[in-house]
CSV table of C-alpha atoms and ligand atoms in Angstrom, one decimal:
chain,number,residue,atom,x,y,z
A,1,MET,CA,-11.2,-1.6,25.1
A,2,PRO,CA,-10.1,-3.9,22.3
A,3,GLN,CA,-7.8,-2.3,19.6
A,4,ARG,CA,-9.5,-1.7,16.3
A,5,LEU,CA,-8.1,-3.3,13.1
A,6,GLY,CA,-9.6,-4.2,9.8
A,7,ILE,CA,-9.6,-4.1,6.0
A,8,ILE,CA,-11.3,-1.6,3.6
A,9,GLY,CA,-12.4,-2.4,0.0
A,10,HIS,CA,-15.4,-2.0,-2.2
A,11,PRO,CA,-16.9,-4.6,-2.2
A,12,ILE,CA,-15.3,-6.4,0.8
A,13,GLY,CA,-17.4,-9.5,1.4
A,14,HIS,CA,-15.0,-11.7,-0.6
A,15,SER,CA,-12.0,-11.0,1.7
A,16,ILE,CA,-10.7,-13.8,3.9
A,17,SER,CA,-8.3,-11.5,5.8
A,18,PRO,CA,-10.8,-11.1,8.7
A,19,ALA,CA,-10.8,-14.9,9.2
A,20,PHE,CA,-7.0,-15.3,9.4
A,21,GLN,CA,-6.2,-12.0,11.1
A,22,GLN,CA,-8.7,-12.5,13.9
A,23,ALA,CA,-7.4,-16.1,14.3
A,24,ALA,CA,-3.9,-14.7,14.7
A,25,LEU,CA,-5.0,-12.0,17.2
A,26,ASP,CA,-6.8,-14.7,19.3
A,27,ALA,CA,-3.9,-17.1,19.0
A,28,ILE,CA,-1.4,-14.7,20.7
A,29,GLY,CA,-4.0,-13.4,23.1
A,30,PHE,CA,-4.0,-9.8,21.7
A,31,ASP,CA,-7.0,-7.7,22.6
A,32,GLY,CA,-8.0,-6.6,19.1
A,33,VAL,CA,-10.9,-6.9,16.7
A,34,TYR,CA,-10.3,-7.1,13.0
A,35,GLN,CA,-13.3,-6.3,10.8
A,36,PRO,CA,-14.2,-5.7,7.2
A,37,TRP,CA,-15.3,-2.2,6.1
A,38,ASP,CA,-17.0,-1.6,2.8
A,39,VAL,CA,-16.0,2.0,2.0
A,40,ALA,CA,-17.3,3.7,-1.2
A,41,PRO,CA,-14.6,5.5,-3.2
A,42,ASP,CA,-15.9,9.0,-2.3
A,43,ALA,CA,-15.7,8.2,1.4
A,44,VAL,CA,-12.1,7.0,1.5
A,45,GLY,CA,-10.5,10.4,2.7
A,46,GLU,CA,-12.9,10.7,5.6
A,47,PHE,CA,-12.5,7.1,6.6
A,48,ILE,CA,-8.6,7.4,6.6
A,49,ALA,CA,-8.8,10.6,8.7
A,50,GLY,CA,-10.8,8.6,11.3
A,51,LEU,CA,-7.9,6.1,11.7
A,52,ARG,CA,-5.8,8.7,13.5
A,53,ALA,CA,-7.9,8.4,16.6
A,54,PRO,CA,-6.5,6.4,19.6
A,55,GLY,CA,-7.6,2.8,19.7
A,56,THR,CA,-7.0,2.1,16.0
A,57,LEU,CA,-3.8,0.3,15.2
A,58,GLY,CA,-4.2,0.2,11.5
A,59,ILE,CA,-5.9,-1.4,8.5
A,60,ASN,CA,-5.3,-3.4,5.4
A,61,VAL,CA,-6.4,-1.9,2.1
A,62,THR,CA,-7.7,-3.8,-0.9
A,63,VAL,CA,-9.2,-3.2,-4.3
A,64,PRO,CA,-10.1,-0.5,-5.4
A,65,HIS,CA,-8.5,1.7,-2.8
A,66,LYS,CA,-4.8,0.8,-2.8
A,67,GLU,CA,-3.7,3.9,-4.8
A,68,ALA,CA,-6.5,6.2,-3.6
A,69,VAL,CA,-5.4,6.1,0.1
A,70,ILE,CA,-1.9,7.5,-0.6
A,71,PRO,CA,-2.7,11.3,-0.6
A,72,PHE,CA,-4.3,10.9,2.9
A,73,LEU,CA,-1.1,9.4,4.5
A,74,ASP,CA,1.9,11.1,6.2
A,75,GLU,CA,4.5,8.8,4.6
A,76,VAL,CA,4.8,5.7,2.5
A,77,ASP,CA,7.7,3.1,2.5
A,78,ASP,CA,9.9,2.1,-0.4
A,79,TRP,CA,7.8,-1.0,-1.3
A,80,ALA,CA,4.6,1.1,-1.5
A,81,ALA,CA,6.3,3.9,-3.4
A,82,THR,CA,7.6,1.5,-6.0
A,83,ALA,CA,4.3,-0.4,-6.3
A,84,GLY,CA,2.4,2.9,-6.3
A,85,ALA,CA,0.0,1.0,-4.0
A,86,VAL,CA,-0.6,0.7,-0.3
A,87,ASN,CA,-2.0,-2.5,1.3
A,88,THR,CA,-1.2,-1.7,5.0
A,89,ILE,CA,-1.7,1.5,7.0
A,90,VAL,CA,-0.2,1.9,10.5
A,91,ASN,CA,-1.4,4.4,13.0
A,92,ARG,CA,1.3,5.6,15.5
A,93,ASP,CA,0.0,8.3,17.8
A,94,GLY,CA,-2.1,9.9,15.1
A,95,ARG,CA,0.6,9.6,12.4
A,96,LEU,CA,-0.4,7.4,9.4
A,97,THR,CA,2.2,5.4,7.4
A,98,GLY,CA,1.5,3.4,4.3
A,99,HIS,CA,3.2,0.1,3.4
A,100,ASN,CA,3.0,-2.6,0.8
A,101,THR,CA,3.7,-6.0,2.2
A,102,ASP,CA,3.0,-8.0,-1.0
A,103,GLY,CA,6.7,-8.2,-1.9
A,104,ILE,CA,7.8,-9.2,1.6
A,105,GLY,CA,4.9,-11.7,1.7
A,106,PHE,CA,6.0,-13.2,-1.6
A,107,LEU,CA,9.6,-13.7,-0.4
A,108,ARG,CA,8.6,-15.1,2.9
A,109,ALA,CA,6.2,-17.5,1.2
A,110,LEU,CA,9.0,-18.7,-1.0
A,111,ARG,CA,11.4,-19.1,1.9
A,112,ASP,CA,9.1,-20.4,4.7
A,113,GLY,CA,6.5,-22.1,2.5
A,114,ALA,CA,8.8,-23.8,0.0
A,115,GLY,CA,12.4,-23.5,1.3
A,116,PHE,CA,13.3,-21.5,-1.8
A,117,GLU,CA,15.9,-18.7,-1.8
A,118,PRO,CA,15.8,-16.6,-5.0
A,119,GLN,CA,19.3,-15.3,-4.7
A,120,ASP,CA,21.4,-16.1,-7.9
A,121,GLN,CA,18.4,-18.0,-9.4
A,122,ALA,CA,16.8,-17.7,-12.9
A,123,VAL,CA,13.1,-16.8,-12.6
A,124,LEU,CA,10.3,-16.9,-15.2
A,125,VAL,CA,7.6,-14.4,-14.3
A,126,LEU,CA,4.3,-14.9,-16.1
A,127,GLY,CA,2.2,-11.7,-16.3
A,128,ALA,CA,3.1,-8.0,-16.1
A,129,GLY,CA,0.2,-6.4,-14.1
A,130,GLY,CA,0.1,-5.1,-10.6
A,131,SER,CA,1.2,-8.2,-8.8
A,132,ALA,CA,4.0,-8.9,-11.3
A,133,ARG,CA,5.4,-5.5,-10.5
A,134,GLY,CA,5.6,-6.3,-6.8
A,135,VAL,CA,7.1,-9.7,-7.5
A,136,VAL,CA,9.7,-8.4,-9.9
A,137,TYR,CA,10.8,-5.7,-7.4
A,138,ALA,CA,11.0,-8.3,-4.6
A,139,LEU,CA,13.1,-10.7,-6.8
A,140,ALA,CA,15.4,-7.8,-7.6
A,141,ARG,CA,15.8,-6.9,-4.0
A,142,ALA,CA,16.4,-10.6,-3.1
A,143,GLY,CA,19.3,-10.8,-5.7
A,144,ALA,CA,17.8,-13.0,-8.4
A,145,ALA,CA,20.3,-13.7,-11.2
A,146,ARG,CA,18.1,-13.0,-14.1
A,147,LEU,CA,14.4,-12.7,-15.0
A,148,THR,CA,12.3,-13.6,-18.0
A,149,ILE,CA,9.0,-11.7,-18.0
A,150,ALA,CA,6.3,-13.2,-20.3
A,151,ASN,CA,3.0,-11.4,-20.9
A,152,ARG,CA,0.1,-11.5,-23.3
A,153,THR,CA,0.7,-7.8,-24.0
A,154,LEU,CA,4.4,-7.6,-24.8
A,155,GLU,CA,4.8,-3.9,-24.2
A,156,ARG,CA,3.8,-4.3,-20.6
A,157,ALA,CA,6.5,-7.0,-20.2
A,158,GLN,CA,9.0,-4.7,-21.8
A,159,ARG,CA,8.2,-1.9,-19.3
A,160,LEU,CA,8.5,-4.3,-16.4
A,161,ALA,CA,11.8,-5.7,-17.7
A,162,GLN,CA,13.2,-2.1,-17.8
A,163,ILE,CA,12.2,-1.7,-14.1
A,164,SER,CA,14.0,-4.9,-13.3
A,165,ALA,CA,17.1,-3.8,-15.2
A,166,ASP,CA,17.0,-0.4,-13.4
A,167,SER,CA,17.0,-2.4,-10.1
A,168,GLY,CA,20.1,-4.2,-11.1
A,169,VAL,CA,18.7,-7.5,-12.4
A,170,PRO,CA,18.8,-8.2,-16.1
A,171,ALA,CA,15.4,-9.2,-17.6
A,172,GLN,CA,14.2,-10.3,-20.9
A,173,ALA,CA,10.6,-9.6,-22.1
A,174,ILE,CA,8.8,-12.2,-24.2
A,175,ALA,CA,5.3,-12.9,-25.3
A,176,LEU,CA,3.3,-15.3,-23.1
A,177,SER,CA,3.0,-17.7,-26.0
A,178,ASP,CA,6.8,-18.1,-25.9
A,179,ALA,CA,6.8,-19.0,-22.1
A,180,PRO,CA,6.8,-22.8,-22.7
A,181,ASN,CA,10.3,-22.4,-24.4
A,182,ALA,CA,11.6,-20.1,-21.6
A,183,ALA,CA,10.4,-22.4,-18.8
A,184,ALA,CA,13.1,-25.0,-19.3
A,185,SER,CA,15.9,-22.9,-17.8
A,186,ALA,CA,13.9,-21.5,-14.8
A,187,ALA,CA,14.5,-22.5,-11.2
A,188,LEU,CA,11.4,-20.7,-10.2
A,189,ILE,CA,8.2,-20.0,-12.2
A,190,VAL,CA,5.7,-17.5,-10.8
A,191,ASN,CA,2.3,-17.0,-12.3
A,192,CYS,CA,1.1,-13.4,-11.9
A,193,THR,CA,-1.6,-13.6,-14.6
A,194,SER,CA,-5.2,-14.0,-13.8
A,195,MET,CA,-5.4,-17.3,-15.7
A,196,GLY,CA,-7.0,-20.1,-13.7
A,197,MET,CA,-8.7,-17.7,-11.3
A,198,VAL,CA,-12.4,-18.4,-10.4
A,199,HIS,CA,-14.6,-15.7,-12.1
A,200,GLY,CA,-11.5,-14.5,-14.0
A,201,PRO,CA,-11.0,-14.1,-17.7
A,202,ASP,CA,-9.8,-17.7,-18.3
A,203,GLU,CA,-11.0,-19.9,-15.3
A,204,THR,CA,-9.8,-23.2,-16.7
A,205,GLY,CA,-6.6,-21.9,-18.4
A,206,SER,CA,-3.0,-22.6,-17.5
A,207,PRO,CA,-0.1,-20.6,-18.9
A,208,LEU,CA,2.0,-23.7,-19.1
A,209,SER,CA,1.4,-27.4,-19.4
A,210,ALA,CA,3.2,-30.3,-17.7
A,211,ALA,CA,5.4,-30.9,-20.7
A,212,ASP,CA,6.8,-27.4,-20.4
A,213,ILE,CA,7.7,-27.5,-16.7
A,214,PRO,CA,11.1,-28.7,-15.6
A,215,PRO,CA,10.7,-31.2,-12.7
A,216,ALA,CA,13.5,-29.4,-10.7
A,217,ALA,CA,11.6,-26.1,-10.7
A,218,LEU,CA,9.4,-24.6,-8.0
A,219,VAL,CA,6.1,-23.3,-9.5
A,220,ASN,CA,4.4,-20.6,-7.4
A,221,ASP,CA,0.9,-19.6,-8.6
A,222,LEU,CA,-0.3,-16.3,-7.1
A,223,VAL,CA,-3.9,-17.2,-7.9
A,224,TYR,CA,-5.4,-18.6,-4.7
A,225,ASN,CA,-9.0,-19.0,-5.7
A,226,PRO,CA,-9.2,-22.0,-6.3
A,227,LEU,CA,-6.5,-23.3,-3.9
A,228,GLU,CA,-5.5,-25.9,-6.5
A,229,THR,CA,-5.2,-24.1,-9.8
A,230,PRO,CA,-4.9,-25.5,-13.3
A,231,LEU,CA,-1.2,-24.5,-13.4
A,232,LEU,CA,-0.4,-26.1,-10.0
A,233,ARG,CA,-2.0,-29.3,-11.3
A,234,GLU,CA,0.2,-29.2,-14.4
A,235,ALA,CA,3.3,-28.6,-12.2
A,236,ALA,CA,2.4,-31.5,-10.0
A,237,ARG,CA,2.0,-33.7,-13.0
A,238,ALA,CA,5.5,-32.6,-14.2
A,239,GLY,CA,6.9,-33.6,-10.8
A,240,ALA,CA,7.8,-30.0,-9.9
A,241,ALA,CA,7.5,-28.5,-6.4
A,242,VAL,CA,4.4,-26.3,-6.0
A,243,LEU,CA,3.4,-23.3,-3.8
A,244,GLY,CA,-0.1,-21.9,-3.9
A,245,GLY,CA,-1.1,-18.2,-3.7
A,246,ILE,CA,-2.7,-18.6,-0.3
A,247,GLN,CA,0.9,-18.6,1.1
A,248,MET,CA,1.7,-15.2,-0.2
A,249,LEU,CA,-1.7,-13.9,0.9
A,250,VAL,CA,-1.1,-15.1,4.4
A,251,TYR,CA,2.5,-13.9,4.7
A,252,GLN,CA,1.7,-10.4,3.4
A,253,GLY,CA,-1.0,-10.4,6.1
A,254,ALA,CA,1.6,-11.7,8.7
A,255,ALA,CA,3.9,-8.8,7.8
A,256,SER,CA,1.0,-6.3,8.4
A,257,PHE,CA,0.1,-8.1,11.7
A,258,GLU,CA,3.7,-7.6,12.9
A,259,MET,CA,3.7,-3.9,12.0
A,260,TRP,CA,0.5,-3.3,14.0
A,261,THR,CA,1.1,-5.5,17.1
A,262,GLY,CA,5.0,-5.5,17.3
A,263,GLN,CA,4.8,-9.3,17.8
A,264,PRO,CA,5.7,-12.3,15.6
A,265,ALA,CA,2.7,-13.4,13.6
A,266,PRO,CA,1.6,-17.0,14.2
A,267,ALA,CA,1.9,-17.9,10.5
A,268,PRO,CA,0.8,-21.6,10.8
A,269,VAL,CA,-2.4,-20.5,12.6
A,270,MET,CA,-3.1,-17.9,9.9
A,271,LEU,CA,-2.5,-20.4,7.1
A,272,GLU,CA,-4.8,-22.9,8.6
A,273,ALA,CA,-7.6,-20.3,9.1
A,274,ALA,CA,-7.1,-18.9,5.6
A,275,THR,CA,-7.2,-22.3,4.0
A,276,ALA,CA,-10.3,-23.3,5.9
A,277,ALA,CA,-12.0,-20.0,4.9
A,278,MET,CA,-11.2,-20.7,1.2
A,279,ARG,CA,-12.4,-24.3,1.5
A,280,ARG,CA,-15.8,-23.0,2.8
A,281,ARG,CA,-16.1,-20.9,-0.4
A,282,GLU,CA,-15.1,-23.7,-2.9
B,301,NAP,N1,-1.6,-14.5,-3.5
B,301,NAP,C1,-1.6,-13.2,-3.4
B,301,NAP,O1,-1.4,-12.6,-2.3
B,301,NAP,C2,-2.0,-12.3,-4.6
B,301,NAP,C3,-1.6,-10.9,-4.6
B,301,NAP,C4,-1.9,-10.2,-5.7
B,301,NAP,C5,-2.6,-10.8,-6.8
B,301,NAP,N2,-2.9,-12.1,-6.7
B,301,NAP,C6,-3.6,-12.8,-7.9
B,301,NAP,O2,-2.8,-12.6,-9.0
B,301,NAP,C7,-3.6,-12.5,-10.2
B,301,NAP,C8,-3.2,-11.3,-11.0
B,301,NAP,O3,-3.4,-10.1,-10.2
B,301,NAP,P1,-2.9,-8.6,-10.6
B,301,NAP,O4,-3.3,-7.7,-9.5
B,301,NAP,O5,-1.5,-8.7,-11.1
B,301,NAP,O6,-3.9,-8.4,-11.9
B,301,NAP,P2,-3.7,-7.3,-13.1
B,301,NAP,O7,-2.9,-6.1,-12.7
B,301,NAP,O8,-5.1,-7.1,-13.6
B,301,NAP,O9,-2.9,-8.1,-14.2
B,301,NAP,C9,-3.4,-9.2,-14.9
B,301,NAP,C10,-2.4,-10.0,-15.6
B,301,NAP,O10,-3.0,-11.2,-16.1
B,301,NAP,C11,-2.9,-11.2,-17.6
B,301,NAP,N3,-4.1,-11.8,-18.2
B,301,NAP,C12,-5.3,-11.4,-17.9
B,301,NAP,N4,-6.2,-12.2,-18.6
B,301,NAP,C13,-5.4,-13.1,-19.3
B,301,NAP,C14,-5.7,-14.1,-20.3
B,301,NAP,N5,-7.0,-14.4,-20.6
B,301,NAP,N6,-4.7,-14.8,-20.8
B,301,NAP,C15,-3.4,-14.4,-20.5
B,301,NAP,N7,-3.0,-13.4,-19.6
B,301,NAP,C16,-4.1,-12.8,-19.1
B,301,NAP,C17,-2.7,-9.7,-17.9
B,301,NAP,O11,-2.1,-9.6,-19.2
B,301,NAP,P3,-2.2,-8.3,-20.1
B,301,NAP,O12,-1.2,-7.4,-19.6
B,301,NAP,O13,-1.9,-8.8,-21.5
B,301,NAP,O14,-3.6,-7.8,-19.9
B,301,NAP,C18,-1.8,-9.2,-16.8
B,301,NAP,O15,-0.5,-9.6,-17.0
B,301,NAP,C19,-5.0,-12.5,-9.7
B,301,NAP,O16,-5.6,-13.8,-9.8
B,301,NAP,C20,-4.9,-12.1,-8.2
B,301,NAP,O17,-6.0,-12.6,-7.4
B,301,NAP,C21,-2.6,-12.9,-5.6
């Protein structure tokens, strides 16, 4: 019998995780089936209880269930506890543990996808929502020298700067409109806003233009739909190095894959399958 794996969300049709997770299982010859499950909010508890049965290795969790699953688990790791959100559940002999691999995926994308090591570096984080929280915590754990957090709503940036400071990394909160001035001294610029996202609040917008971006910087846009975002185009025009959000998406999935299977994830296969799945949608 193949092992059961998958992802829950509501809706779930947009997810490309089935495409790249199944490609990874097939590539290493693992006998598993990864499928999408549309689970309504009032059915989450019952669904999670069903994961304890033998034959299910675990699942990914996406919007809107990342917080809702927590009360149904036996334990959550540090990353999930800090984020207040779970994106991976592992079943070990009927015991369910919750994890959040976004921070690990973000760091692996920087290192393996762009050869960038955040230790002792100055970083500009654009945005202060859920993904920015994971990114700030990951940068703090990786030993970044200092952060500047720029957000449309200044108070949210201030709260996140405090979290960074509490984790040992000094951080300054500024308005998003001041980000162009702050960009000059950043070695890494990470976009965690929804600007530039298809069907988002500002599809064609970019938080920075080419003139603001130092050529020596690495610009990482977490937005992966489209693959080539307005910010990445501006960064390329500035001569900066660029890293698309698809890399973090794949590496967070790779970390989940390794927890379930105990085997190294074939990241290049996953990246190729994820990129192909996105291209089919563009
Ligand atoms: N690559 C990956 O693996 C990955 C993982 C997670 C998220 N993402 C992507 O990252 C993006 C943000 O996700 P999230 O979960 O952090 O969302 P979120 O919690 O809703 O936060 C949205 C952020 O975008 C800002 N924002 C929204 N509309 C804006 C506008 N018109 N102008 C300027 N700023 C605006 C918000 O500012 P305010 O605080 O002022 O509202 C907030 O900082 C999404 O595109 C998501 O798909 C990618």
